[in-house]
Amino acid sequence: MARVYRDAAAVLVLDGGLQLCRSTEPLATRLMRVLTSGWMRRLWTLQESVLSKELHFAFADTRVLMKDLIPSTADIYIYAHLGDLAAELFRLMKRSSYGSYSIGDVARSLRWRTTSRPSDETLAVASLLGMQPSVLVELSPERRMIRLIQAMGRVPRNVLFLKGGKQQVPGFRWAPTSFMAAHGGSSGLQLSTSESDAVVTPQGLEATYYALLFPKTTFEGGRPWQLKDTKTGRLYAAGDVQPGAGSYTCDMVLTMNSIQPGSATSCVGVRKNGQHVKSNGTFTVYCECQRRLVLNSVASLREDSTEVVVCHVSGELSVCVG
């Protein structure tokens, strides 16, 4: 079907909800109709919206080009909400208008879509990322996402912090099982659309993160703990976002960047299992994902029974997370 949409002169969207709306309604109303339509929430319609040269919506009285629903810069300046409403439609036009459509765009476009066959997710988006779906057909549903990510080669490094289900295959425990929230994908942090700054390797995801290192410690699942960074003097409270998942052991916490005082961020607790020294003298630390956490920068530590671990080393670090 991808080839059909790509080669078609135009694609017409027929949706019952849209056909109840007149083209003379305010722009905000028309945008809301499109965004909440059944067409917009289905997995397989993503192909026709991204690949078509011209996409037309059938309203009650006429057809309207998708690009004509994008507000002007002047309108966005005056009515900021129009820009927010049109953001997803603009994303769908990126490939046809600018030749750009990243894995981050795919993930964001899939977020609120659903399907009766979750195993079709990678088949539906492979062609949008330059991959032949036929390569995935014979694989098990669990392996399709891994194969798709391998074919990408590079992904945004904040993929490590996405909520939702994760793969259980060694080397890919950082990878999502789905990008659709309805099928276990992320409903929180969104995948970056600007940079693919992490390398996918058989051993894991290689990238640079801000790291806090401490002695190997086993934590009880669901219980908060505290961390004292002696290098910077900062204090943190760590919260487990996977209650009921059992105990976990880690000796390092990874975040996207250093945490500003008084703020909180998603992070991952990992366990080191070796390092590789490169010919130029730099090195990469190998580690395994253990638990998704939230790290809060606090002014003081709680004076109760909450466990406190001491970190003597912190800063940017090249890691390979498996």
mmCIF file of C-alpha atoms in Angstrom:
data_model
loop_
_atom_site.group_PDB
_atom_site.id
_atom_site.type_symbol
_atom_site.label_atom_id
_atom_site.label_comp_id
_atom_site.label_asym_id
_atom_site.label_seq_id
_atom_site.Cartn_x
_atom_site.Cartn_y
_atom_site.Cartn_z
ATOM 1 C CA MET A 1 0.000 0.000 0.000
ATOM 2 C CA ALA A 2 2.885 2.375 0.629
ATOM 3 C CA ARG A 3 3.696 2.429 -3.083
ATOM 4 C CA VAL A 4 0.058 3.145 -3.952
ATOM 5 C CA TYR A 5 -0.026 6.199 -1.693
ATOM 6 C CA ARG A 6 3.400 7.366 -2.849
ATOM 7 C CA ASP A 7 2.507 7.151 -6.541
ATOM 8 C CA ALA A 8 -1.034 8.514 -6.286
ATOM 9 C CA ALA A 9 -1.684 12.024 -7.596
ATOM 10 C CA ALA A 10 -3.835 12.681 -4.525
ATOM 11 C CA VAL A 11 -5.482 10.838 -1.630
ATOM 12 C CA LEU A 12 -9.008 11.604 -0.393
ATOM 13 C CA VAL A 13 -9.902 10.956 3.253
ATOM 14 C CA LEU A 14 -13.520 9.899 3.847
ATOM 15 C CA ASP A 15 -14.344 10.008 7.553
ATOM 16 C CA GLY A 16 -17.871 10.062 8.962
ATOM 17 C CA GLY A 17 -17.049 12.611 11.629
ATOM 18 C CA LEU A 18 -15.341 15.007 9.230
ATOM 19 C CA GLN A 19 -18.247 14.800 6.805
ATOM 20 C CA LEU A 20 -20.488 16.314 9.482
ATOM 21 C CA CYS A 21 -18.312 19.441 9.619
ATOM 22 C CA ARG A 22 -18.557 22.270 7.090
ATOM 23 C CA SER A 23 -15.459 23.876 5.631
ATOM 24 C CA THR A 24 -16.747 27.270 6.782
ATOM 25 C CA GLU A 25 -16.390 26.360 10.462
ATOM 26 C CA PRO A 26 -13.619 28.187 12.381
ATOM 27 C CA LEU A 27 -10.146 26.799 11.726
ATOM 28 C CA ALA A 28 -9.799 25.592 15.326
ATOM 29 C CA THR A 29 -13.006 23.575 14.953
ATOM 30 C CA ARG A 30 -11.851 21.977 11.709
ATOM 31 C CA LEU A 31 -8.471 21.114 13.221
ATOM 32 C CA MET A 32 -10.129 19.508 16.239
ATOM 33 C CA ARG A 33 -12.386 17.495 13.933
ATOM 34 C CA VAL A 34 -9.372 16.127 12.071
ATOM 35 C CA LEU A 35 -7.323 15.439 15.194
ATOM 36 C CA THR A 36 -10.166 13.532 16.887
ATOM 37 C CA SER A 37 -11.362 11.693 13.785
ATOM 38 C CA GLY A 38 -11.306 7.924 13.548
ATOM 39 C CA TRP A 39 -9.008 8.287 10.545
ATOM 40 C CA MET A 40 -6.410 10.089 12.652
ATOM 41 C CA ARG A 41 -6.433 7.400 15.352
ATOM 42 C CA ARG A 42 -5.845 4.348 13.143
ATOM 43 C CA LEU A 43 -2.391 2.848 12.630
ATOM 44 C CA TRP A 44 -2.505 2.144 8.914
ATOM 45 C CA THR A 45 -3.759 5.597 7.901
ATOM 46 C CA LEU A 46 -0.374 7.017 8.898
ATOM 47 C CA GLN A 47 1.041 5.780 5.591
ATOM 48 C CA GLU A 48 -1.476 7.629 3.444
ATOM 49 C CA SER A 49 -1.059 10.844 5.416
ATOM 50 C CA VAL A 50 2.749 10.860 5.234
ATOM 51 C CA LEU A 51 3.401 9.403 1.776
ATOM 52 C CA SER A 52 0.718 11.100 -0.320
ATOM 53 C CA LYS A 53 1.667 14.048 -2.525
ATOM 54 C CA GLU A 54 -1.658 15.747 -1.802
ATOM 55 C CA LEU A 55 -4.021 14.779 0.990
ATOM 56 C CA HIS A 56 -7.621 15.978 0.808
ATOM 57 C CA PHE A 57 -10.235 15.780 3.569
ATOM 58 C CA ALA A 58 -13.876 15.419 2.583
ATOM 59 C CA PHE A 59 -15.869 17.888 4.678
ATOM 60 C CA ALA A 60 -19.656 18.234 4.539
ATOM 61 C CA ASP A 61 -19.649 20.703 1.651
ATOM 62 C CA THR A 62 -16.288 20.374 -0.121
ATOM 63 C CA ARG A 63 -12.804 18.896 -0.128
ATOM 64 C CA VAL A 64 -10.015 20.642 1.779
ATOM 65 C CA LEU A 65 -6.270 20.144 1.306
ATOM 66 C CA MET A 66 -4.410 19.240 4.476
ATOM 67 C CA LYS A 67 -1.905 22.031 3.833
ATOM 68 C CA ASP A 68 -4.770 24.545 3.798
ATOM 69 C CA LEU A 69 -5.521 23.650 7.419
ATOM 70 C CA ILE A 70 -2.086 24.851 8.533
ATOM 71 C CA PRO A 71 -2.508 28.352 10.032
ATOM 72 C CA SER A 72 -0.377 31.225 8.793
ATOM 73 C CA THR A 73 2.526 32.529 10.833
ATOM 74 C CA ALA A 74 0.518 35.659 11.606
ATOM 75 C CA ASP A 75 -2.426 33.612 12.881
ATOM 76 C CA ILE A 76 -0.155 31.489 15.071
ATOM 77 C CA TYR A 77 1.378 34.650 16.509
ATOM 78 C CA ILE A 78 -2.059 36.006 17.432
ATOM 79 C CA TYR A 79 -3.767 32.699 18.276
ATOM 80 C CA ALA A 80 -1.090 30.450 19.778
ATOM 81 C CA HIS A 81 -3.524 27.547 20.247
ATOM 82 C CA LEU A 82 -3.818 27.171 16.465
ATOM 83 C CA GLY A 83 -0.135 26.277 16.271
ATOM 84 C CA ASP A 84 -0.566 23.643 18.958
ATOM 85 C CA LEU A 85 -3.561 22.139 17.168
ATOM 86 C CA ALA A 86 -1.861 22.111 13.769
ATOM 87 C CA ALA A 87 1.467 20.682 14.990
ATOM 88 C CA GLU A 88 0.561 17.077 14.206
ATOM 89 C CA LEU A 89 -0.737 17.911 10.719
ATOM 90 C CA PHE A 90 2.477 19.801 10.022
ATOM 91 C CA ARG A 91 4.429 16.723 11.135
ATOM 92 C CA LEU A 92 2.507 14.561 8.664
ATOM 93 C CA MET A 93 3.541 16.928 5.862
ATOM 94 C CA LYS A 94 7.267 16.958 6.695
ATOM 95 C CA ARG A 95 8.221 14.102 4.387
ATOM 96 C CA SER A 96 6.357 15.339 1.313
ATOM 97 C CA SER A 97 7.241 19.006 1.870
ATOM 98 C CA TYR A 98 10.791 18.820 3.213
ATOM 99 C CA GLY A 99 11.955 15.244 2.573
ATOM 100 C CA SER A 100 12.392 14.682 6.303
ATOM 101 C CA TYR A 101 10.555 12.252 8.583
ATOM 102 C CA SER A 102 12.527 10.741 11.452
ATOM 103 C CA ILE A 103 11.965 7.890 13.893
ATOM 104 C CA GLY A 104 11.060 10.619 16.390
ATOM 105 C CA ASP A 105 8.324 11.866 14.063
ATOM 106 C CA VAL A 106 7.037 8.315 13.620
ATOM 107 C CA ALA A 107 6.945 7.766 17.376
ATOM 108 C CA ARG A 108 5.019 10.993 17.978
ATOM 109 C CA SER A 109 2.557 10.285 15.175
ATOM 110 C CA LEU A 110 1.917 6.784 16.541
ATOM 111 C CA ARG A 111 1.398 7.883 20.111
ATOM 112 C CA TRP A 112 -2.406 8.072 20.042
ATOM 113 C CA ARG A 113 -3.038 5.589 17.227
ATOM 114 C CA THR A 114 -4.287 2.073 17.723
ATOM 115 C CA THR A 115 -4.913 -1.152 15.827
ATOM 116 C CA SER A 116 -6.655 -4.464 16.353
ATOM 117 C CA ARG A 117 -3.351 -6.159 15.455
ATOM 118 C CA PRO A 118 -0.484 -4.641 17.481
ATOM 119 C CA SER A 119 1.999 -6.850 15.620
ATOM 120 C CA ASP A 120 1.340 -4.719 12.498
ATOM 121 C CA GLU A 121 2.990 -1.620 13.982
ATOM 122 C CA THR A 122 6.429 -2.088 12.456
ATOM 123 C CA LEU A 123 4.972 -3.279 9.134
ATOM 124 C CA ALA A 124 2.956 -0.064 8.902
ATOM 125 C CA VAL A 125 5.882 2.285 9.562
ATOM 126 C CA ALA A 126 8.850 0.487 7.967
ATOM 127 C CA SER A 127 8.340 2.134 4.568
ATOM 128 C CA LEU A 128 8.194 5.563 6.227
ATOM 129 C CA LEU A 129 11.736 4.969 7.495
ATOM 130 C CA GLY A 130 13.190 3.620 4.260
ATOM 131 C CA MET A 131 12.888 -0.078 5.080
ATOM 132 C CA GLN A 132 11.081 -2.776 3.102
ATOM 133 C CA PRO A 133 8.285 -4.304 5.254
ATOM 134 C CA SER A 134 8.944 -7.677 3.603
ATOM 135 C CA VAL A 135 12.130 -7.960 5.686
ATOM 136 C CA LEU A 136 9.973 -8.050 8.831
ATOM 137 C CA VAL A 137 7.101 -10.286 7.765
ATOM 138 C CA GLU A 138 8.721 -13.609 8.660
ATOM 139 C CA LEU A 139 9.944 -12.413 12.053
ATOM 140 C CA SER A 140 8.043 -12.824 15.305
ATOM 141 C CA PRO A 141 6.221 -9.670 16.472
ATOM 142 C CA GLU A 142 8.735 -9.325 19.316
ATOM 143 C CA ARG A 143 11.688 -9.332 16.911
ATOM 144 C CA ARG A 144 10.218 -6.903 14.377
ATOM 145 C CA MET A 145 10.806 -3.785 16.465
ATOM 146 C CA ILE A 146 14.385 -4.856 17.181
ATOM 147 C CA ARG A 147 15.058 -5.463 13.486
ATOM 148 C CA LEU A 148 13.561 -2.090 12.561
ATOM 149 C CA ILE A 149 15.706 -0.287 15.126
ATOM 150 C CA GLN A 150 18.799 -2.173 13.951
ATOM 151 C CA ALA A 151 18.103 -1.043 10.394
ATOM 152 C CA MET A 152 17.901 2.565 11.583
ATOM 153 C CA GLY A 153 21.457 2.363 12.939
ATOM 154 C CA ARG A 154 21.079 5.553 14.940
ATOM 155 C CA VAL A 155 18.250 6.769 17.187
ATOM 156 C CA PRO A 156 17.704 9.686 19.598
ATOM 157 C CA ARG A 157 19.452 8.948 22.884
ATOM 158 C CA ASN A 158 16.392 9.921 24.930
ATOM 159 C CA VAL A 159 14.781 6.660 23.751
ATOM 160 C CA LEU A 160 16.377 5.206 26.891
ATOM 161 C CA PHE A 161 13.966 7.166 29.092
ATOM 162 C CA LEU A 162 10.674 6.469 27.316
ATOM 163 C CA LYS A 163 7.894 5.011 29.417
ATOM 164 C CA GLY A 164 6.117 1.851 28.337
ATOM 165 C CA GLY A 165 7.097 -1.755 27.751
ATOM 166 C CA LYS A 166 10.715 -2.660 26.973
ATOM 167 C CA GLN A 167 12.302 -5.507 25.025
ATOM 168 C CA GLN A 168 13.688 -8.404 27.047
ATOM 169 C CA VAL A 169 16.402 -9.367 24.545
ATOM 170 C CA PRO A 170 19.987 -8.811 25.818
ATOM 171 C CA GLY A 171 21.467 -5.741 24.168
ATOM 172 C CA PHE A 172 18.015 -4.282 23.522
ATOM 173 C CA ARG A 173 16.472 -3.922 26.974
ATOM 174 C CA TRP A 174 16.465 -0.166 26.340
ATOM 175 C CA ALA A 175 14.280 -0.506 23.233
ATOM 176 C CA PRO A 176 10.487 0.000 23.347
ATOM 177 C CA THR A 177 8.089 -2.805 22.489
ATOM 178 C CA SER A 178 5.735 -0.252 20.914
ATOM 179 C CA PHE A 179 5.368 3.464 20.264
ATOM 180 C CA MET A 180 1.570 3.305 20.595
ATOM 181 C CA ALA A 181 0.371 4.176 24.105
ATOM 182 C CA ALA A 182 -2.701 1.972 23.670
ATOM 183 C CA HIS A 183 -0.434 -1.020 23.152
ATOM 184 C CA GLY A 184 2.125 -0.417 25.892
ATOM 185 C CA GLY A 185 4.080 2.408 24.274
ATOM 186 C CA SER A 186 5.142 5.681 25.828
ATOM 187 C CA SER A 187 2.497 8.004 27.228
ATOM 188 C CA GLY A 188 4.998 10.427 28.733
ATOM 189 C CA LEU A 189 8.338 11.712 27.433
ATOM 190 C CA GLN A 190 8.371 12.037 23.641
ATOM 191 C CA LEU A 191 11.158 10.820 21.382
ATOM 192 C CA SER A 192 13.366 13.594 20.019
ATOM 193 C CA THR A 193 12.812 14.581 16.379
ATOM 194 C CA SER A 194 15.971 16.668 15.992
ATOM 195 C CA GLU A 195 18.910 14.346 16.608
ATOM 196 C CA SER A 196 19.752 10.674 16.262
ATOM 197 C CA ASP A 197 22.700 10.877 18.626
ATOM 198 C CA ALA A 198 22.894 7.268 19.840
ATOM 199 C CA VAL A 199 24.343 4.308 17.945
ATOM 200 C CA VAL A 200 22.551 0.952 17.873
ATOM 201 C CA THR A 201 25.045 -1.893 18.363
ATOM 202 C CA PRO A 202 24.615 -5.639 19.041
ATOM 203 C CA GLN A 203 25.840 -5.006 22.595
ATOM 204 C CA GLY A 204 23.461 -2.133 23.302
ATOM 205 C CA LEU A 205 22.736 1.545 22.768
ATOM 206 C CA GLU A 206 25.942 3.593 22.683
ATOM 207 C CA ALA A 207 25.688 7.266 23.616
ATOM 208 C CA THR A 208 26.896 9.911 26.039
ATOM 209 C CA TYR A 209 24.808 10.550 29.157
ATOM 210 C CA TYR A 210 25.262 12.295 32.473
ATOM 211 C CA ALA A 211 26.207 9.572 34.955
ATOM 212 C CA LEU A 212 26.217 9.278 38.738
ATOM 213 C CA LEU A 213 28.356 6.348 39.956
ATOM 214 C CA PHE A 214 28.105 4.726 43.383
ATOM 215 C CA PRO A 215 28.819 1.354 45.066
ATOM 216 C CA LYS A 216 26.679 -1.531 43.835
ATOM 217 C CA THR A 217 23.467 -1.477 45.866
ATOM 218 C CA THR A 218 20.301 -3.568 45.901
ATOM 219 C CA PHE A 219 17.103 -1.547 46.313
ATOM 220 C CA GLU A 220 13.662 -2.771 47.266
ATOM 221 C CA GLY A 221 11.194 -2.260 44.432
ATOM 222 C CA GLY A 222 8.816 0.649 44.917
ATOM 223 C CA ARG A 223 10.787 2.194 47.802
ATOM 224 C CA PRO A 224 12.430 5.627 47.386
ATOM 225 C CA TRP A 225 16.098 6.138 48.133
ATOM 226 C CA GLN A 226 18.477 9.086 48.321
ATOM 227 C CA LEU A 227 21.771 9.930 46.676
ATOM 228 C CA LYS A 228 24.536 12.282 47.800
ATOM 229 C CA ASP A 229 26.968 13.486 45.118
ATOM 230 C CA THR A 230 30.174 14.422 46.943
ATOM 231 C CA LYS A 231 31.748 15.807 43.761
ATOM 232 C CA THR A 232 29.146 18.528 43.206
ATOM 233 C CA GLY A 233 27.593 18.643 46.667
ATOM 234 C CA ARG A 234 24.140 18.028 45.211
ATOM 235 C CA LEU A 235 21.495 15.853 46.838
ATOM 236 C CA TYR A 236 18.881 13.736 45.102
ATOM 237 C CA ALA A 237 15.778 11.716 45.884
ATOM 238 C CA ALA A 238 15.196 8.709 43.616
ATOM 239 C CA GLY A 239 11.732 7.313 42.981
ATOM 240 C CA ASP A 240 10.869 3.972 41.392
ATOM 241 C CA VAL A 241 8.344 4.367 38.547
ATOM 242 C CA GLN A 242 7.799 0.603 38.292
ATOM 243 C CA PRO A 243 6.209 -0.299 41.639
ATOM 244 C CA GLY A 244 5.676 -3.981 42.205
ATOM 245 C CA ALA A 245 8.493 -4.959 39.853
ATOM 246 C CA GLY A 246 10.653 -6.443 42.624
ATOM 247 C CA SER A 247 14.101 -5.518 43.873
ATOM 248 C CA TYR A 248 16.878 -4.331 41.566
ATOM 249 C CA THR A 249 20.633 -3.854 41.790
ATOM 250 C CA CYS A 250 22.516 -0.961 40.228
ATOM 251 C CA ASP A 251 25.693 1.069 40.629
ATOM 252 C CA MET A 252 25.052 3.939 38.253
ATOM 253 C CA VAL A 253 22.230 6.289 37.291
ATOM 254 C CA LEU A 254 22.018 7.794 33.798
ATOM 255 C CA THR A 255 20.218 11.016 32.855
ATOM 256 C CA MET A 256 20.124 13.078 29.652
ATOM 257 C CA ASN A 257 21.966 16.000 31.273
ATOM 258 C CA SER A 258 23.000 17.242 34.695
ATOM 259 C CA ILE A 259 19.985 18.003 36.872
ATOM 260 C CA GLN A 260 19.401 21.613 37.782
ATOM 261 C CA PRO A 261 18.748 22.402 41.469
ATOM 262 C CA GLY A 262 15.110 22.014 42.405
ATOM 263 C CA SER A 263 14.165 20.099 39.252
ATOM 264 C CA ALA A 264 13.337 16.488 38.432
ATOM 265 C CA THR A 265 14.103 14.256 35.474
ATOM 266 C CA SER A 266 13.606 10.754 34.144
ATOM 267 C CA CYS A 267 16.603 8.486 34.594
ATOM 268 C CA VAL A 268 17.632 4.853 34.400
ATOM 269 C CA GLY A 269 19.401 2.772 37.015
ATOM 270 C CA VAL A 270 21.984 0.485 35.392
ATOM 271 C CA ARG A 271 24.591 -2.069 36.449
ATOM 272 C CA LYS A 272 28.106 -1.898 35.001
ATOM 273 C CA ASN A 273 29.562 -5.050 33.475
ATOM 274 C CA GLY A 274 32.785 -3.889 31.840
ATOM 275 C CA GLN A 275 34.414 -1.249 29.686
ATOM 276 C CA HIS A 276 36.100 -0.952 26.309
ATOM 277 C CA VAL A 277 39.164 1.243 25.750
ATOM 278 C CA LYS A 278 39.411 2.622 22.220
ATOM 279 C CA SER A 279 42.591 3.234 20.224
ATOM 280 C CA ASN A 280 42.361 6.996 20.837
ATOM 281 C CA GLY A 281 42.435 6.450 24.595
ATOM 282 C CA THR A 282 38.747 7.112 25.228
ATOM 283 C CA PHE A 283 36.602 4.410 26.757
ATOM 284 C CA THR A 284 32.995 3.252 26.864
ATOM 285 C CA VAL A 285 31.385 1.693 29.932
ATOM 286 C CA TYR A 286 29.117 -1.286 29.253
ATOM 287 C CA CYS A 287 26.064 -1.692 31.453
ATOM 288 C CA GLU A 288 22.634 -3.314 31.693
ATOM 289 C CA CYS A 289 19.294 -1.576 32.221
ATOM 290 C CA GLN A 290 17.821 -2.336 35.624
ATOM 291 C CA ARG A 291 15.024 0.117 36.444
ATOM 292 C CA ARG A 292 13.404 3.332 35.196
ATOM 293 C CA LEU A 293 13.502 6.003 37.905
ATOM 294 C CA VAL A 294 12.719 9.643 38.573
ATOM 295 C CA LEU A 295 15.517 11.695 40.120
ATOM 296 C CA ASN A 296 14.668 14.874 42.042
ATOM 297 C CA SER A 297 17.270 17.459 43.006
ATOM 298 C CA VAL A 298 16.545 18.346 46.639
ATOM 299 C CA ALA A 299 17.861 20.871 49.152
ATOM 300 C CA SER A 300 18.304 18.357 51.971
ATOM 301 C CA LEU A 301 18.068 14.646 52.645
ATOM 302 C CA ARG A 302 15.156 13.179 54.552
ATOM 303 C CA GLU A 303 15.973 12.179 58.109
ATOM 304 C CA ASP A 304 14.169 8.862 58.150
ATOM 305 C CA SER A 305 14.890 5.267 57.240
ATOM 306 C CA THR A 306 15.203 6.011 53.520
ATOM 307 C CA GLU A 307 18.446 4.491 52.210
ATOM 308 C CA VAL A 308 21.224 6.914 51.274
ATOM 309 C CA VAL A 309 23.960 6.038 48.779
ATOM 310 C CA VAL A 310 27.066 8.151 48.234
ATOM 311 C CA CYS A 311 28.279 9.072 44.745
ATOM 312 C CA HIS A 312 31.945 10.057 44.370
ATOM 313 C CA VAL A 313 32.038 10.235 40.550
ATOM 314 C CA SER A 314 29.650 12.147 38.274
ATOM 315 C CA GLY A 315 29.724 13.757 34.842
ATOM 316 C CA GLU A 316 29.325 12.986 31.161
ATOM 317 C CA LEU A 317 30.185 9.411 30.270
ATOM 318 C CA SER A 318 30.171 7.312 27.113
ATOM 319 C CA VAL A 319 28.153 4.180 27.824
ATOM 320 C CA CYS A 320 26.722 1.213 25.970
ATOM 321 C CA VAL A 321 23.412 0.237 27.575
ATOM 322 C CA GLY A 322 22.222 -3.308 26.947
#
